[in-house]
Coordinates of C-alpha atoms in Angstrom, one line a residue:
M1 CA -0.4 -0.3 0.1
S2 CA 1.2 3.1 -1.3
V3 CA 2.2 5.8 1.5
R4 CA -1.4 8.2 0.3
T5 CA -3.7 5.1 -0.4
F6 CA -2.3 4.6 3.3
S7 CA -3.1 8.6 4.5
R8 CA -6.2 8.6 2.8
R9 CA -7.7 5.1 3.8
F10 CA -6.5 6.7 7.4
R11 CA -8.0 9.6 7.8
D12 CA -11.1 8.4 6.4
E13 CA -11.7 5.9 8.5
V14 CA -10.3 7.9 11.9
G15 CA -11.7 11.4 10.9
M16 CA -8.5 12.7 11.1
T17 CA -4.4 12.4 9.2
P18 CA -1.7 9.8 10.9
G19 CA 0.5 12.7 12.0
Q20 CA -2.5 14.3 13.6
W21 CA -3.7 11.6 15.1
L22 CA 0.1 11.1 16.9
T23 CA 0.3 14.4 18.4
R24 CA -3.0 13.9 19.7
Q25 CA -2.4 10.9 20.9
R26 CA 1.2 12.6 22.6
I27 CA -1.1 15.5 23.9
E28 CA -3.4 12.9 25.6
H29 CA -0.3 10.9 27.5
A30 CA 1.2 14.7 28.4
R31 CA -2.1 15.1 29.8
R32 CA -1.7 11.9 31.8
L33 CA 1.6 12.5 33.0
L34 CA 0.5 16.2 34.2
E35 CA -2.4 14.0 36.1
A36 CA -0.4 12.1 37.9
T37 CA 3.0 12.8 38.2
D38 CA 4.6 15.6 38.9
L39 CA 7.2 15.7 36.7
P40 CA 9.3 19.1 34.9
V41 CA 6.8 20.0 32.3
D42 CA 10.7 19.3 29.6
R43 CA 10.3 15.9 31.1
I44 CA 7.0 14.9 30.1
A45 CA 7.5 16.3 26.6
E46 CA 10.1 13.8 26.4
E47 CA 8.2 10.8 28.1
A48 CA 5.5 11.9 25.0
G49 CA 7.7 12.8 22.2
L50 CA 7.0 16.1 22.2
G51 CA 10.6 16.9 22.5
T52 CA 10.7 20.6 23.9
G53 CA 7.7 22.1 27.1
A54 CA 8.0 24.3 24.4
S55 CA 6.7 22.6 21.4
L56 CA 4.4 20.8 24.7
R57 CA 2.9 24.2 26.0
R58 CA 2.0 25.2 21.8
H59 CA 0.3 21.2 21.5
M60 CA -1.3 21.4 24.2
A61 CA -3.1 25.2 23.6
L62 CA -3.2 24.9 20.1
A63 CA -5.3 21.3 21.2
I64 CA -7.5 22.4 24.7
G65 CA -6.5 26.3 24.8
V66 CA -4.6 26.4 28.3
A67 CA -0.6 25.4 28.6
P68 CA 0.3 22.3 30.7
L69 CA 1.2 23.9 33.9
A70 CA -2.5 25.0 34.2
Y71 CA -3.8 22.3 33.3
R72 CA -2.2 20.6 36.0
Q73 CA -3.5 23.0 38.8
T74 CA -7.1 22.8 37.9
F75 CA -6.9 19.1 37.6
R76 CA -5.5 18.5 41.2
A77 CA -7.8 21.7 42.2
K78 CA -10.8 19.2 40.6
A79 CA -8.8 15.8 42.3
S80 CA -9.3 17.4 45.5
G81 CA -12.3 18.6 45.5
G82 CA -11.9 22.4 44.4
A83 CA -11.9 25.6 46.5
G84 CA -15.2 26.5 46.5
S85 CA -16.2 22.9 46.8

């Protein structure tokens, strides 16, 4: 199967390009690490395959509209019941 055919069939089945899917998977992995660990942003970016903290910040801003540290703080506030509960 050619790369072009694979890309077209992948997009038809999944609704996004293989590159978009891979980036989404990497962001989801980074989100799980932000939720479950105290690793620094640069380390999380490396672990998730996004390279640098700057790259992770850019991808998260585009995908979900928040920075990694803001995401971590929000998740932890919700997990602990938040200040308003």
